[in-house]
CSV table of C-alpha atoms and ligand atoms in Angstrom, one decimal:
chain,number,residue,atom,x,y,z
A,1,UNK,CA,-108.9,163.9,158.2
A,2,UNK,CA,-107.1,161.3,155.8
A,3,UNK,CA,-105.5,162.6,153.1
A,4,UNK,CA,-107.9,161.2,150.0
A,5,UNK,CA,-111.0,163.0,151.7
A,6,UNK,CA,-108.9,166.4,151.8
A,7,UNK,CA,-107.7,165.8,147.9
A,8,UNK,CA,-111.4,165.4,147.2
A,9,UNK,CA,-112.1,168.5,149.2
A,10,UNK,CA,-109.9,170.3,148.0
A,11,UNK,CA,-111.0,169.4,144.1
A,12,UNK,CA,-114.3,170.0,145.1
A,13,UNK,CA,-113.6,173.8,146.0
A,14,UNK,CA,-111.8,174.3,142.8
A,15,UNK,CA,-114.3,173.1,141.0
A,16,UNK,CA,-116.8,174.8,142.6
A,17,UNK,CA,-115.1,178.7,142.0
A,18,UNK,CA,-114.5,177.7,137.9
A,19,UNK,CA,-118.2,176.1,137.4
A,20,UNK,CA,-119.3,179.5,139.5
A,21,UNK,CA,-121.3,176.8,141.6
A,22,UNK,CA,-123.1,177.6,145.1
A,23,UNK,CA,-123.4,173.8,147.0
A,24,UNK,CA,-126.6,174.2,149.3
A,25,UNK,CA,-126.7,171.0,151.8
A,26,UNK,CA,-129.9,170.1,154.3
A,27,UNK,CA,-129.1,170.2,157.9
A,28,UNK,CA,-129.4,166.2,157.2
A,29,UNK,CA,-127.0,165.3,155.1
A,30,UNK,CA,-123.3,163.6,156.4
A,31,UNK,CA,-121.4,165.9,158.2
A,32,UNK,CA,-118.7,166.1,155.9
A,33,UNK,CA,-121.0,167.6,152.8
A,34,UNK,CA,-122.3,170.2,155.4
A,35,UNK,CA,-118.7,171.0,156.1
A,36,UNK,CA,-118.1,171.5,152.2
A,37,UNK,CA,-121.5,173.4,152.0
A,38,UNK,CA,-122.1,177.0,151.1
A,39,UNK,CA,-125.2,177.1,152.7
A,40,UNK,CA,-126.9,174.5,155.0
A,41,UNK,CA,-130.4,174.9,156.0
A,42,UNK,CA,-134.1,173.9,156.6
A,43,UNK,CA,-136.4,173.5,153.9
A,44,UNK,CA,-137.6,177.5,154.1
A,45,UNK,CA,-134.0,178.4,154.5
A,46,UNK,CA,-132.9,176.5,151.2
A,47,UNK,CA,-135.8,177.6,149.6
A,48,UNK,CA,-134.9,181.4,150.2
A,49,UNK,CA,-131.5,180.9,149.6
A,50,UNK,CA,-131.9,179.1,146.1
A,51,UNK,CA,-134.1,182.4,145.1
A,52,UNK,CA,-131.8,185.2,146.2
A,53,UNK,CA,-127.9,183.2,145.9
A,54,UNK,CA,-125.9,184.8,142.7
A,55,UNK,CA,-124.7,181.9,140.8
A,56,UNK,CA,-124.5,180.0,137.6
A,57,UNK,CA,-124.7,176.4,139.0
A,58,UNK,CA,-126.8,175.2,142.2
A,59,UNK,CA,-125.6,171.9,143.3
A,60,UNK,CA,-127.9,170.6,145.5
A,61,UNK,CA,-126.9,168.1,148.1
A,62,UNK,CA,-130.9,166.7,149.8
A,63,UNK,CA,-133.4,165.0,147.6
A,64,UNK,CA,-135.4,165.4,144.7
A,65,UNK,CA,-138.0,167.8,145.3
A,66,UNK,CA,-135.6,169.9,147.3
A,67,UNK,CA,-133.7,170.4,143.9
A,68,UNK,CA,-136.5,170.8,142.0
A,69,UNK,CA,-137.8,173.5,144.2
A,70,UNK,CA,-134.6,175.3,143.4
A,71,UNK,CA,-135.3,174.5,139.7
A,72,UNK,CA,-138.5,176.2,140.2
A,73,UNK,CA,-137.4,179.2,141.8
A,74,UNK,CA,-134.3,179.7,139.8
A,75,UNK,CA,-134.9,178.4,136.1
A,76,UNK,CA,-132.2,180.2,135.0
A,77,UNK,CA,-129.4,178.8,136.8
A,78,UNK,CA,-128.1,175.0,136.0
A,79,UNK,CA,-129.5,172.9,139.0
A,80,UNK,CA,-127.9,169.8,139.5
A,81,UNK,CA,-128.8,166.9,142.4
A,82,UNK,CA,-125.8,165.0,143.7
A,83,UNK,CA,-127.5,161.9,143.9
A,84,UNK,CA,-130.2,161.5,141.0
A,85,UNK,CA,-131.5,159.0,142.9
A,86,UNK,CA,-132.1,160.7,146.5
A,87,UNK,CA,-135.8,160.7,147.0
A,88,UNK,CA,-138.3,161.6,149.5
A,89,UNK,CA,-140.8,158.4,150.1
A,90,UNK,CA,-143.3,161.0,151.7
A,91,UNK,CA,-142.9,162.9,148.9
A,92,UNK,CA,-143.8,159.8,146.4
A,93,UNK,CA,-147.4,159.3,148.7
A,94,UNK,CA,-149.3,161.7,146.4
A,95,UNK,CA,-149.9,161.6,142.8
A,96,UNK,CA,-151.7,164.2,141.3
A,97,UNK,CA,-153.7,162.2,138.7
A,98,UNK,CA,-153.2,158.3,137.6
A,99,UNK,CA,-151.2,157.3,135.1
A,100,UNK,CA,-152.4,156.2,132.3
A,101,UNK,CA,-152.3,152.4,132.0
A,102,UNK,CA,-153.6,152.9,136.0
A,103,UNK,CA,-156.8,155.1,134.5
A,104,UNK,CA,-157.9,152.2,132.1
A,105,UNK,CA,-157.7,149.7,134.8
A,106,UNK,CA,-159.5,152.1,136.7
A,107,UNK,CA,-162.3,152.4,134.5
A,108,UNK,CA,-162.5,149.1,134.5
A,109,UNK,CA,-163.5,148.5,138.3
A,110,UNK,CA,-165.4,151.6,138.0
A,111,UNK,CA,-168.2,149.6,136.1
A,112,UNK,CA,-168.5,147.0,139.1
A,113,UNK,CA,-170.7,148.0,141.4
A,114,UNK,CA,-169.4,146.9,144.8
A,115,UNK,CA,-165.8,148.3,143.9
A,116,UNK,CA,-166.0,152.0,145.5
A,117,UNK,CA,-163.0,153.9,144.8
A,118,UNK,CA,-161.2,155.9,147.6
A,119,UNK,CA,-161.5,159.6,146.7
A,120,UNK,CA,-158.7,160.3,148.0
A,121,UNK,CA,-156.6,158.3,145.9
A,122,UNK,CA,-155.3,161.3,143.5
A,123,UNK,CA,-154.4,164.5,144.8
A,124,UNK,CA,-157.3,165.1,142.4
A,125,UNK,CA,-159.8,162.9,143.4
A,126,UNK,CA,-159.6,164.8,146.5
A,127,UNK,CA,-160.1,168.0,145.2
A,128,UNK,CA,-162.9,166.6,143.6
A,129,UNK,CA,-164.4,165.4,146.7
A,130,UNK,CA,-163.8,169.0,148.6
A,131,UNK,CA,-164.4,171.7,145.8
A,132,UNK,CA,-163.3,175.3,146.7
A,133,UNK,CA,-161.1,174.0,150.1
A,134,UNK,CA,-157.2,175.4,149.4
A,135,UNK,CA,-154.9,172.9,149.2
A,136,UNK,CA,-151.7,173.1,151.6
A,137,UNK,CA,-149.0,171.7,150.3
A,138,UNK,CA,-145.8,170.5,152.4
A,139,UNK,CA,-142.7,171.0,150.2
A,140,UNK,CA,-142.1,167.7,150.7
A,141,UNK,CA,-144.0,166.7,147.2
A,142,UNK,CA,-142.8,166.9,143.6
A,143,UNK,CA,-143.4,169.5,141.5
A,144,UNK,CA,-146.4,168.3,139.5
A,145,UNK,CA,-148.5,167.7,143.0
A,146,UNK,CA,-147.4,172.1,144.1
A,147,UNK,CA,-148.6,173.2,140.2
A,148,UNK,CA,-152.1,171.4,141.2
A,149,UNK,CA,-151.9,173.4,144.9
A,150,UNK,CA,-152.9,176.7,145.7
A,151,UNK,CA,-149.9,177.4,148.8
A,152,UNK,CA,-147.0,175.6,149.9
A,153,UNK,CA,-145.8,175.4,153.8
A,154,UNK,CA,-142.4,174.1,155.5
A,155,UNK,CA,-142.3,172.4,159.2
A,156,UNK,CA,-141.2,176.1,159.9
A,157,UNK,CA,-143.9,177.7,158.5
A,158,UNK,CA,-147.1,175.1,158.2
A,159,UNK,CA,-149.1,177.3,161.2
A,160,UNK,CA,-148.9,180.9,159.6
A,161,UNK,CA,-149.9,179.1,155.8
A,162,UNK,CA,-153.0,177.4,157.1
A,163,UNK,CA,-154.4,181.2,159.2
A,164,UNK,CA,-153.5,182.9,156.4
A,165,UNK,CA,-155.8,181.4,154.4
A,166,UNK,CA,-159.6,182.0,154.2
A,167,UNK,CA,-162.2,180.1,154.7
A,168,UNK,CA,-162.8,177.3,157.5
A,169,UNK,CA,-161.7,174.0,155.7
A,170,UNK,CA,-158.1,173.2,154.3
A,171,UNK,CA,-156.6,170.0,152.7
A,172,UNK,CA,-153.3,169.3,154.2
A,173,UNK,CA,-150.8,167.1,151.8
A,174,UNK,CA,-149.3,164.3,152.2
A,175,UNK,CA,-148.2,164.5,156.4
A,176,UNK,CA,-151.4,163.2,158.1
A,177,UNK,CA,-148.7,164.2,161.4
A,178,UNK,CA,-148.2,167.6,160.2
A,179,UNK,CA,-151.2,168.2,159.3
A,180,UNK,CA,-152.6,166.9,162.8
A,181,UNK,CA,-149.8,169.5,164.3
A,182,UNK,CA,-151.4,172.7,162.0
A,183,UNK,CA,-155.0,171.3,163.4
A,184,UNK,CA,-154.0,171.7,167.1
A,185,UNK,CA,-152.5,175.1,166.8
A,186,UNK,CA,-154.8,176.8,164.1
A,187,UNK,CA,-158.5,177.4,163.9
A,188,UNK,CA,-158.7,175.3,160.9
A,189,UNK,CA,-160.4,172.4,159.9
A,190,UNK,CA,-157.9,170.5,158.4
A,191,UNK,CA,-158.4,167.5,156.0
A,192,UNK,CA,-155.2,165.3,155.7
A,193,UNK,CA,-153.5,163.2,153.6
A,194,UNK,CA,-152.6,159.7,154.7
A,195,UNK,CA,-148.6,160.4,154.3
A,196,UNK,CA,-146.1,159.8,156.8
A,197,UNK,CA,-142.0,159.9,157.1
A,198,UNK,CA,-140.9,156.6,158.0
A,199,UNK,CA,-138.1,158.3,160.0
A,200,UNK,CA,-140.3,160.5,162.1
A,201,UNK,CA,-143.2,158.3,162.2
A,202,UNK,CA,-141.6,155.5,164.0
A,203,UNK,CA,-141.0,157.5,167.5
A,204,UNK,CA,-143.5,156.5,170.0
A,205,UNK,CA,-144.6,157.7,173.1
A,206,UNK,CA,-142.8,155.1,175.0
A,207,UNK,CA,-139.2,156.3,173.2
A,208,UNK,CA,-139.8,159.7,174.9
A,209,UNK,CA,-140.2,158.0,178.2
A,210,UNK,CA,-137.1,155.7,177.8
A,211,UNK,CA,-134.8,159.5,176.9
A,212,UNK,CA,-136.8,161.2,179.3
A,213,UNK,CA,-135.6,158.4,182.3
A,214,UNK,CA,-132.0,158.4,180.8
A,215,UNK,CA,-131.8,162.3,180.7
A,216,UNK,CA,-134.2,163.6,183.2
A,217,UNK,CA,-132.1,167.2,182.9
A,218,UNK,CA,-132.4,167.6,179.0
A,219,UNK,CA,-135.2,169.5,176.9
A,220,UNK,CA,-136.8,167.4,174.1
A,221,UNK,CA,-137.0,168.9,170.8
A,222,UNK,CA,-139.2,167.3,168.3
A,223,UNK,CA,-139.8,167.5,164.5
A,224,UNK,CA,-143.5,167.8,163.5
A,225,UNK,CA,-143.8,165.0,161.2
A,226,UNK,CA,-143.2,163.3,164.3
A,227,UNK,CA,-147.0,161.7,165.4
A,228,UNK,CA,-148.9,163.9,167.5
A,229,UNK,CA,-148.6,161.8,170.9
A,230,UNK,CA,-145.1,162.3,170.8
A,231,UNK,CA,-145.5,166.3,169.7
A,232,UNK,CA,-147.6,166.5,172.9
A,233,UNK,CA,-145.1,165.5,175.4
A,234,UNK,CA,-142.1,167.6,173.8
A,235,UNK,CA,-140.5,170.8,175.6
A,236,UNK,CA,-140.7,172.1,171.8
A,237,UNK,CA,-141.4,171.4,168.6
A,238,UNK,CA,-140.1,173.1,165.5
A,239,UNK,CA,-138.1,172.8,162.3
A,240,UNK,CA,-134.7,171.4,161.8
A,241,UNK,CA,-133.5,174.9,161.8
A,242,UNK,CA,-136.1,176.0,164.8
A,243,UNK,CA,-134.0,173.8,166.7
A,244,UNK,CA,-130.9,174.8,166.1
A,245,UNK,CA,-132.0,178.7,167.7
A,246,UNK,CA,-133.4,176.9,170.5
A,247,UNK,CA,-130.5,175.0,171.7
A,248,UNK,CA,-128.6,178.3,170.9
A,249,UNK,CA,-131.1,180.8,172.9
A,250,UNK,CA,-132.0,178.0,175.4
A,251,UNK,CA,-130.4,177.9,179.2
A,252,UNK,CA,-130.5,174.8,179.1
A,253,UNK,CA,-127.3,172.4,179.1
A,254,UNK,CA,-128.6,168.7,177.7
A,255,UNK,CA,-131.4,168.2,174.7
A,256,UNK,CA,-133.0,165.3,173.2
A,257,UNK,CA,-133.2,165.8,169.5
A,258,UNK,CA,-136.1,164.2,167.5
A,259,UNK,CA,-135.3,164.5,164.1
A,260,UNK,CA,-133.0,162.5,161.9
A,261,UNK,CA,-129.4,162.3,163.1
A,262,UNK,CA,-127.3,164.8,160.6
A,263,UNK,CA,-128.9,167.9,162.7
A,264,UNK,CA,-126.7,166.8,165.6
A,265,UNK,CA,-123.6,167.6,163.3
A,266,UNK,CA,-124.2,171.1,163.5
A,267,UNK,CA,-126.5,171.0,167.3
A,268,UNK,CA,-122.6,170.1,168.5
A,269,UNK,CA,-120.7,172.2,166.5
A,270,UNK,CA,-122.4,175.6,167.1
A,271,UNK,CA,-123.2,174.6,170.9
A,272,UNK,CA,-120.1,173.6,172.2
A,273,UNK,CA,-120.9,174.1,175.9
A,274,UNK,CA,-123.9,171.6,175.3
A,275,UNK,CA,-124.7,168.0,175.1
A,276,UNK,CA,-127.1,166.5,172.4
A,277,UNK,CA,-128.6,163.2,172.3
A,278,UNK,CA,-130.6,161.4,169.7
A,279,UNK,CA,-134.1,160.4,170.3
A,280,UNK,CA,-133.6,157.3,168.7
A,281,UNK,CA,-130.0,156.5,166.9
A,282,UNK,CA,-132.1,155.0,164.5
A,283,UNK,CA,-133.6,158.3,163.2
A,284,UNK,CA,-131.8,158.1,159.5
A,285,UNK,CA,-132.7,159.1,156.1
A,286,UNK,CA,-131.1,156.8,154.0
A,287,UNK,CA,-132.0,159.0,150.7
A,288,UNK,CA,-130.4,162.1,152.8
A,289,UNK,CA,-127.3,159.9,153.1
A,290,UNK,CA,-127.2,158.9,149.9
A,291,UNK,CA,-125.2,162.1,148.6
A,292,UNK,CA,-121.0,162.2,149.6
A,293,UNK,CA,-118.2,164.1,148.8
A,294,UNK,CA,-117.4,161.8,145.7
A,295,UNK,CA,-121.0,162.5,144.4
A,296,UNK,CA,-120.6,166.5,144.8
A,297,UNK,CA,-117.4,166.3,143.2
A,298,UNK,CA,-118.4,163.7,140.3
A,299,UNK,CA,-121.3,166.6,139.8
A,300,UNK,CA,-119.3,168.9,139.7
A,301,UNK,CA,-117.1,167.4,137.2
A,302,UNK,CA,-120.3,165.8,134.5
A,303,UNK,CA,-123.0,167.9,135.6
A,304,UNK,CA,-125.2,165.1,134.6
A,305,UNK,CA,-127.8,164.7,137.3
A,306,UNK,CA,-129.6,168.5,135.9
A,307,UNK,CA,-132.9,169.1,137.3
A,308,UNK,CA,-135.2,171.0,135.5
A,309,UNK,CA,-138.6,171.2,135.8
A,310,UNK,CA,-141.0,171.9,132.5
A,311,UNK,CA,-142.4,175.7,131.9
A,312,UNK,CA,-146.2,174.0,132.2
A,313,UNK,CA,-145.6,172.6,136.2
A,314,UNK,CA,-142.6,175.4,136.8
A,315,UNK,CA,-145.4,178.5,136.4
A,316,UNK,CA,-148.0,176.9,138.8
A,317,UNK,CA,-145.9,175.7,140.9
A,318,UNK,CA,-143.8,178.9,141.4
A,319,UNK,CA,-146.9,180.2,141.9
A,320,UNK,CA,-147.3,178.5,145.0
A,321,UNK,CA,-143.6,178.4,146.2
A,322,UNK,CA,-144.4,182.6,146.1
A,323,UNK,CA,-147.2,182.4,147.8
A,324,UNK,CA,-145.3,181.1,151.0
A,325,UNK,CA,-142.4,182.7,150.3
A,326,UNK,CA,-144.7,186.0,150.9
A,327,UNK,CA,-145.5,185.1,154.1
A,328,UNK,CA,-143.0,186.6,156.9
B,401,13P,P1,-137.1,170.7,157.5
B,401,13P,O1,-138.1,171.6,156.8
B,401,13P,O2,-137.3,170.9,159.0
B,401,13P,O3,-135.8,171.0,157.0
B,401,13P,O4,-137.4,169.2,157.3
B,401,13P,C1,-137.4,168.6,156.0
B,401,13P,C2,-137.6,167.2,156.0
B,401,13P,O5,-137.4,166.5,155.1
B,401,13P,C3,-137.9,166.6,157.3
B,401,13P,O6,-137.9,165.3,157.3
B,402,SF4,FE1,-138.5,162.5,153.4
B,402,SF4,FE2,-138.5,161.8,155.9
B,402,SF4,FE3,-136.2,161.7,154.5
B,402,SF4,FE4,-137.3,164.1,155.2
B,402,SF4,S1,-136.5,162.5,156.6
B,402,SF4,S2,-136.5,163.5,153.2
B,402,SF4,S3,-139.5,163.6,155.0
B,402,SF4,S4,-138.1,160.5,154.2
C-alpha cells in the first residue's frame, strides 16, 4: 500500500471517530472503500443496518437512492453520499408523474387523435391503468417513486414481498428481469416495468456457455436483474450478499460470479481456499465506482453532499421501506 493511500486512510479514520460517523459501502464499490467500510452489504443488509447503527453521521459510499433510503429510515442522523453524483440509471426509468413543462406538452398530443399515449409512461399512469393491484417496488428507485408504492423488495427478498401480498395481480417496478424472476417462482401475476440494469442486462446465454467451456468445474452464481435466459441456466441465483453464503457454505472449489466485479473483492477475501471468476470482466458500475477514498474523506471533512429527503415523500415512503423490512 503506498504511503499517500495509508495517510488518506488513516485521516479518514480520524475523522470518522470525531464526526461520530458510521461509513456503510455496497459489496460493489472499489475494494479499497470496502476495506475502510464499517459495514459492507447488500441492499437489505444496508437497509437494516442504516435503521438500527448508533451514530450521528452515515456516510454512504453506493448511489443515490441507497443514501436516501438511509435518509428515510434514519431522518435524524446527518446522511451524507460520497459522490453526489453516483446514480442508479435503473433507478432514473420510473417517474412517478411528469414534470410540468412535459404535462403541457402532453396535453397538447392528447388532443390529436391518432397520438395514444403509453400508460405506462408514469408510475402513475400505470396505476391508473391497473387500479387496486399493489405496487412492488425494487429499492432501486428514488424516493418519490416508494412514497407512491405500497411495498418495497431487494434481489434478496423480491419472492417473499410478492406471496405476501394478497390478491392475484402485482405491478413489479422498474426490473422487467426481476420482475420476470418473482413471476417464475411465485403464484403471481406479475405486471412489469420496462427497466433494466445495463450491467446485468448485457449477459447473454451464450457468455454462460463461453465460462461454462472455460470452467467446466465451477458453479455459476447469477444476479437476478440478470435476463431470465441466463437465470435459467445458473447453479444459483441470489443477491450480492446470497452469494457471498453460498460460496462460503458451498463444497465447491471454482464459481463464476454474475454480478458486477466489486463482489469478487470480498468472494476472494473471505474464501481463501477458492477461486472466483467473473462472468464477464466487463460487469462494472461506473456510478458504483465513482466513490474513492478521497471522496469519503473530502465528505467527511465538508459534509456537503447531505441527503435528506422531504417529511411529505419520507412518511410514505418509510411506510413502505417498513413494510419489507417486516418481512423475515
Ligand atoms: P443487491 O441488492 O444484491 O445488493 O444489488 C443492488 C444492485 O444495485 C444490483 O445491481
Ligand atoms: Fe443500478 Fe445496475 Fe449500478 Fe446496481 S449495478 S446501481 S442496478 S446500474
Amino acid at each position: 500500500m503506498s504511503d499517500t493511500f495509508e495517510k488518506t486512510r488513516e485521516e479518514i479514520l480520524k475523522l470518522k471517530e470525531e464526526r461520530k460517523a458510521i461509513i456503510l459501502a455496497h459489496n460493489y464499490q472499489r475494494d479499497e472503500v470496502q476495506d475502510i467500510a464499517d459495514f459492507v452489504g447488500d441492499s437489505l443488509e444496508l437497509s437494516r443496518t442504516a435503521a438500527s447503527v448508533d451514530c450521528k453521521v452515515i456516510v454512504f459510499c453506493g448511489v443515490h437512492f441507497m443514501a436516501e433510503s438511509a435518509s428515510i429510515l434514519s431522518p435524524d442522523k446527518t446522511v451524507l453520499l460520497s459522490e453526489l453524483y453516483a446514480m442508479c440509471p435503473m433507478a432514473a426509468m420510473v417517474e412517478v408523474d411528469f414534470p410540468r413543462d412535459v404535462q403541457t406538452t402532453f396535453t397538447g398530443y392528447a388532443v390529436q387523435p391518432t397520438f395514444v399515449f403509453p400508460h405506462e409512461f408514469t408510475l402513475r399512469h400505470m396505476k391508473a391503468k391497473y387500479p387496486g393491484v399493489p405496487v412492488v417496488a425494487y429499492v432501486n428507485t428514488t424516493a418519490a417513486v416508494k412514497a407512491e408504492s405500497d411495498i418495497c423488495c431487494t434481489s434478496a427478498n423480491v419472492v417473499k414481498v410478492v406471496e405476501s401480498l394478497s390478491g392475484d395481480r402485482v405491478i413489479c417496478i422498474p426490473d422487467k428481469n426481476l420482475s420476470m424472476w418473482a413471476a417464475k417462482n411465485t403464484s403471481k401475476q406479475v405486471i412489469a416495468w420496462d427497466g433494466f440494469c445495463h450491467v446485468h442486462d448485457r449477459v447473454v446465454k451464450d457468455d454462460i456457455f463461453k465460462a461454462r467451456k472455460e470452467h467446466p468445474n465451477a458453479l455459476l452464481m447469477a444476479h437476478p436483474e440478470c435476463r431470465i435466459e441466463v437465470l435459467e441456466l445458473a447453479d444459483h441465483v441470489t443477491s450480492t450478499s446470497g452469494m457471498l453464503r453460498f460460496a462460503k457454505s458451498s463444497d465447491a472449489k471454482e464459481f463464476i460470479v454474475g454480478t458486477e466485479i466489486g463482489i469478487m473483492h470480498r468472494l476472494k477475501k473471505e474464501n481463501p481456499g477458492k477461486v472466483f471468476y467473473p462472468l464477464r470482466k466487463d460487469m462494472v458500475c461506473p456510478n458504483m465506482k465513482k466513490t474513492t477514498l478521497n471522496s469519503v474523506l473530502r465528505e467527511l471533512k465538508e459534509m456537503k453532499n447531505v441527503i435528506k429527503v422531504p417529511e411529505e415523500i419520507r412518511v410514505p415512503a418509510k411506510r413502505a421501506l417498513d413494510r419489507m423490512l417486516e418481512i423475515k
